[in-house]
């Protein structure tokens, strides 16, 4: 089945991966809500969820401290932090897949496809992502949508790009120029997401609706 997926055009791979990313996020977010519910009964569950959350936000905190030292404007420092954090994750995904393909060249095809599938599913579902927000109420999901639309698309393209590189390196095929265009697209999407994310959380913290919040911002800009 996954072998059939590998033969699909890139845009279809991206659509499928994008859908899986959102489903994975919603599943892990729901799991985080269950952890939150059970944590009031079982203290070790709360500790475990908090450890997962700390691991999930660690890379952002490092990026934020770096950004604070280089950018005086708070909004720009947030943008730079989110951008560095997420683009690093995207590039890591691409590199891990490519390295896997390169190191698997001497393995039998069945074994390669099996482990590539496992790597793909883990990257697409990314269980840590949703659990990071286990302290958030369910309605907070709507505040994730504006930046999440671009962020998950960027991650989906990174995963598909990684799969393509792994496949090309395993079968010892020439890497095409489209790789460069996909990397540029990832950077653009992650930058747009990074520009929206501080706004989304500012609107969330102000306790107003997403549409109302963006309407206020647009009116101020005009």
Short mmCIF file of C-alpha atoms in Angstrom, two decimals:
data_model
loop_
_atom_site.label_atom_id
_atom_site.label_comp_id
_atom_site.label_asym_id
_atom_site.label_seq_id
_atom_site.Cartn_x
_atom_site.Cartn_y
_atom_site.Cartn_z
CA UNK A 1 0.00 0.00 0.00
CA UNK A 2 2.77 2.44 0.94
CA UNK A 3 4.61 1.44 -2.24
CA UNK A 4 1.60 2.70 -4.17
CA UNK A 5 1.79 5.96 -2.19
CA UNK A 6 5.44 6.35 -3.24
CA UNK A 7 4.42 6.23 -6.90
CA UNK A 8 1.85 9.02 -6.57
CA UNK A 9 2.55 12.53 -7.93
CA UNK A 10 4.06 14.89 -5.36
CA UNK A 11 0.94 17.05 -5.03
CA UNK A 12 -1.15 14.00 -4.11
CA UNK A 13 1.45 12.93 -1.56
CA UNK A 14 1.29 16.42 -0.03
CA UNK A 15 -2.53 16.37 0.17
CA UNK A 16 -2.55 12.95 1.86
CA UNK A 17 0.27 13.91 4.24
CA UNK A 18 -1.41 17.23 5.08
CA UNK A 19 -4.61 15.38 6.00
CA UNK A 20 -2.68 12.89 8.16
CA UNK A 21 -0.84 15.75 9.90
CA UNK A 22 -4.10 17.38 10.94
CA UNK A 23 -5.66 14.07 11.99
CA UNK A 24 -2.52 13.27 13.98
CA UNK A 25 -2.61 16.67 15.66
CA UNK A 26 -6.29 16.33 16.56
CA UNK A 27 -5.68 12.83 17.92
CA UNK A 28 -2.70 13.85 20.06
CA UNK A 29 -4.52 17.00 21.23
CA UNK A 30 -7.44 14.80 22.30
CA UNK A 31 -4.96 12.52 24.04
CA UNK A 32 -3.58 15.58 25.83
CA UNK A 33 -7.09 16.43 27.01
CA UNK A 34 -7.46 12.90 28.39
CA UNK A 35 -4.11 13.30 30.18
CA UNK A 36 -5.38 16.55 31.64
CA UNK A 37 -8.54 14.85 32.89
CA UNK A 38 -6.66 11.88 34.36
CA UNK A 39 -3.92 14.02 35.87
CA UNK A 40 -6.29 15.15 38.60
CA UNK A 41 -6.59 11.50 39.63
CA UNK A 42 -3.18 10.08 38.74
CA UNK A 43 -0.33 12.48 39.50
CA UNK A 44 2.31 10.53 37.47
CA UNK A 45 0.23 11.11 34.32
CA UNK A 46 0.40 14.86 34.89
CA UNK A 47 4.16 14.67 35.37
CA UNK A 48 4.52 12.63 32.17
CA UNK A 49 2.42 15.08 30.16
CA UNK A 50 4.43 18.01 31.49
CA UNK A 51 7.69 16.30 30.50
CA UNK A 52 6.34 15.81 26.96
CA UNK A 53 5.27 19.45 26.88
CA UNK A 54 8.68 20.64 28.05
CA UNK A 55 10.41 18.56 25.37
CA UNK A 56 8.03 19.89 22.73
CA UNK A 57 8.62 23.56 23.54
CA UNK A 58 12.35 23.29 24.29
CA UNK A 59 13.45 24.13 20.75
CA UNK A 60 11.15 27.16 20.69
CA UNK A 61 12.50 28.48 24.00
CA UNK A 62 16.06 28.24 22.70
CA UNK A 63 15.09 30.08 19.52
CA UNK A 64 13.22 32.73 21.54
CA UNK A 65 16.21 33.52 23.75
CA UNK A 66 18.39 33.87 20.65
CA UNK A 67 15.81 36.10 18.95
CA UNK A 68 15.46 38.36 22.00
CA UNK A 69 19.16 39.14 21.86
CA UNK A 70 19.09 40.04 18.17
CA UNK A 71 15.68 41.74 17.70
CA UNK A 72 14.39 44.59 19.86
CA UNK A 73 10.82 44.53 18.52
CA UNK A 74 8.76 41.98 20.56
CA UNK A 75 6.57 40.98 17.59
CA UNK A 76 9.57 40.43 15.31
CA UNK A 77 11.33 38.43 18.03
CA UNK A 78 8.30 36.15 18.30
CA UNK A 79 8.18 35.73 14.52
CA UNK A 80 11.89 34.90 14.39
CA UNK A 81 11.49 32.44 17.27
CA UNK A 82 8.61 30.55 15.70
CA UNK A 83 10.33 30.62 12.31
CA UNK A 84 13.66 29.30 13.57
CA UNK A 85 11.97 26.65 15.69
CA UNK A 86 9.71 25.31 12.93
CA UNK A 87 12.11 25.63 10.01
CA UNK A 88 14.72 23.74 12.01
CA UNK A 89 12.19 20.96 12.61
CA UNK A 90 11.32 20.87 8.88
CA UNK A 91 14.97 20.68 7.83
CA UNK A 92 15.61 17.97 10.43
CA UNK A 93 12.77 15.93 8.94
CA UNK A 94 14.22 16.27 5.43
CA UNK A 95 17.73 15.36 6.58
CA UNK A 96 16.60 12.33 8.62
CA UNK A 97 14.61 10.91 5.69
CA UNK A 98 17.45 11.55 3.25
CA UNK A 99 19.99 9.97 5.60
CA UNK A 100 17.72 6.96 6.05
CA UNK A 101 17.47 6.49 2.29
CA UNK A 102 21.23 6.77 1.88
CA UNK A 103 22.02 4.31 4.69
CA UNK A 104 19.41 1.80 3.45
CA UNK A 105 20.83 1.43 -0.06
CA UNK A 106 22.14 -2.08 0.63
CA UNK A 107 18.92 -3.30 2.28
CA UNK A 108 16.25 -5.26 0.46
CA UNK A 109 13.43 -3.14 -0.99
CA UNK A 110 10.72 -4.68 1.21
CA UNK A 111 12.63 -3.79 4.36
CA UNK A 112 13.37 -0.26 3.09
CA UNK A 113 9.70 0.45 2.32
CA UNK A 114 8.58 -1.00 5.66
CA UNK A 115 10.84 1.24 7.74
CA UNK A 116 10.29 4.24 5.51
CA UNK A 117 6.56 3.83 6.15
CA UNK A 118 7.13 3.73 9.92
CA UNK A 119 9.29 6.86 9.72
CA UNK A 120 6.68 8.60 7.56
CA UNK A 121 3.78 7.81 9.90
CA UNK A 122 5.69 8.94 12.97
CA UNK A 123 6.70 12.22 11.27
CA UNK A 124 3.17 12.90 9.94
CA UNK A 125 1.29 12.07 13.14
CA UNK A 126 3.95 13.70 15.37
CA UNK A 127 2.27 12.78 18.69
CA UNK A 128 4.19 15.38 20.71
CA UNK A 129 2.64 18.32 18.81
CA UNK A 130 -0.86 18.02 20.22
CA UNK A 131 0.17 16.93 23.71
CA UNK A 132 2.24 20.13 23.99
CA UNK A 133 -1.04 22.01 24.39
CA UNK A 134 -2.66 19.65 26.88
CA UNK A 135 -3.36 22.57 29.24
CA UNK A 136 -5.33 24.39 26.53
CA UNK A 137 -9.14 24.15 26.40
CA UNK A 138 -10.70 22.45 23.38
CA UNK A 139 -12.04 25.73 21.98
CA UNK A 140 -8.42 26.94 21.65
CA UNK A 141 -8.19 24.74 18.53
CA UNK A 142 -9.88 27.48 16.50
CA UNK A 143 -6.99 29.81 17.34
CA UNK A 144 -4.55 27.27 15.90
CA UNK A 145 -6.26 27.20 12.49
CA UNK A 146 -4.92 30.45 10.91
CA UNK A 147 -1.23 29.73 11.46
CA UNK A 148 -1.74 25.95 11.53
CA UNK A 149 -3.01 25.99 7.94
CA UNK A 150 0.40 27.19 6.71
CA UNK A 151 2.51 25.48 9.37
CA UNK A 152 1.15 21.98 8.75
CA UNK A 153 1.38 22.53 5.01
CA UNK A 154 5.05 23.41 5.43
CA UNK A 155 5.62 20.31 7.56
CA UNK A 156 3.72 18.14 5.05
CA UNK A 157 5.90 19.35 2.19
CA UNK A 158 9.02 18.73 4.32
CA UNK A 159 7.89 15.15 4.99
CA UNK A 160 7.09 14.50 1.33
CA UNK A 161 10.39 16.07 0.27
CA UNK A 162 12.15 13.80 2.76
CA UNK A 163 10.34 10.76 1.35
CA UNK A 164 11.31 11.76 -2.19
CA UNK A 165 14.96 12.19 -1.23
CA UNK A 166 14.98 8.87 0.65
CA UNK A 167 13.49 7.14 -2.39
CA UNK A 168 15.91 8.75 -4.85
CA UNK A 169 18.95 7.97 -2.69
CA UNK A 170 17.84 4.38 -2.12
CA UNK A 171 17.23 3.69 -5.82
CA UNK A 172 20.29 5.79 -6.71
CA UNK A 173 18.31 8.16 -8.91
CA UNK A 174 19.25 11.70 -9.82
CA UNK A 175 17.87 14.36 -7.45
CA UNK A 176 15.72 16.75 -9.47
CA UNK A 177 15.66 20.56 -9.36
CA UNK A 178 12.15 20.54 -7.91
CA UNK A 179 13.79 19.86 -4.55
CA UNK A 180 15.02 23.47 -4.49
CA UNK A 181 11.53 24.81 -5.23
CA UNK A 182 10.01 22.68 -2.48
CA UNK A 183 12.59 23.92 0.04
CA UNK A 184 11.82 27.54 -0.92
CA UNK A 185 8.09 26.82 -0.55
CA UNK A 186 8.68 25.34 2.92
CA UNK A 187 10.55 28.50 3.99
CA UNK A 188 7.73 30.73 2.66
CA UNK A 189 4.95 28.74 4.36
CA UNK A 190 6.77 28.52 7.68
CA UNK A 191 7.48 32.26 7.59
CA UNK A 192 3.79 33.03 6.97
CA UNK A 193 2.84 30.69 9.83
CA UNK A 194 5.43 32.34 12.09
CA UNK A 195 4.00 35.77 11.24
CA UNK A 196 0.48 34.68 12.17
CA UNK A 197 1.20 32.60 15.28
CA UNK A 198 1.94 35.51 17.69
CA UNK A 199 -1.21 37.23 16.44
CA UNK A 200 -3.28 34.08 16.97
CA UNK A 201 -2.12 33.66 20.56
CA UNK A 202 -2.53 37.39 21.26
CA UNK A 203 -6.13 37.14 20.08
CA UNK A 204 -6.61 33.99 22.19
CA UNK A 205 -5.26 35.72 25.31
CA UNK A 206 -7.50 38.74 24.69
CA UNK A 207 -10.53 36.41 24.90
CA UNK A 208 -12.10 37.54 21.62
CA UNK A 209 -13.04 35.52 18.57
CA UNK A 210 -10.51 34.80 15.81
CA UNK A 211 -12.53 36.53 13.09
CA UNK A 212 -13.21 39.51 15.34
CA UNK A 213 -9.52 39.73 16.24
CA UNK A 214 -8.35 39.73 12.64
CA UNK A 215 -11.07 42.19 11.72
CA UNK A 216 -9.75 44.62 14.35
CA UNK A 217 -6.19 44.17 13.04
CA UNK A 218 -7.24 44.80 9.42
CA UNK A 219 -9.23 47.90 10.39
CA UNK A 220 -6.22 49.28 12.29
CA UNK A 221 -3.96 48.68 9.32
CA UNK A 222 -6.39 50.51 7.04
#
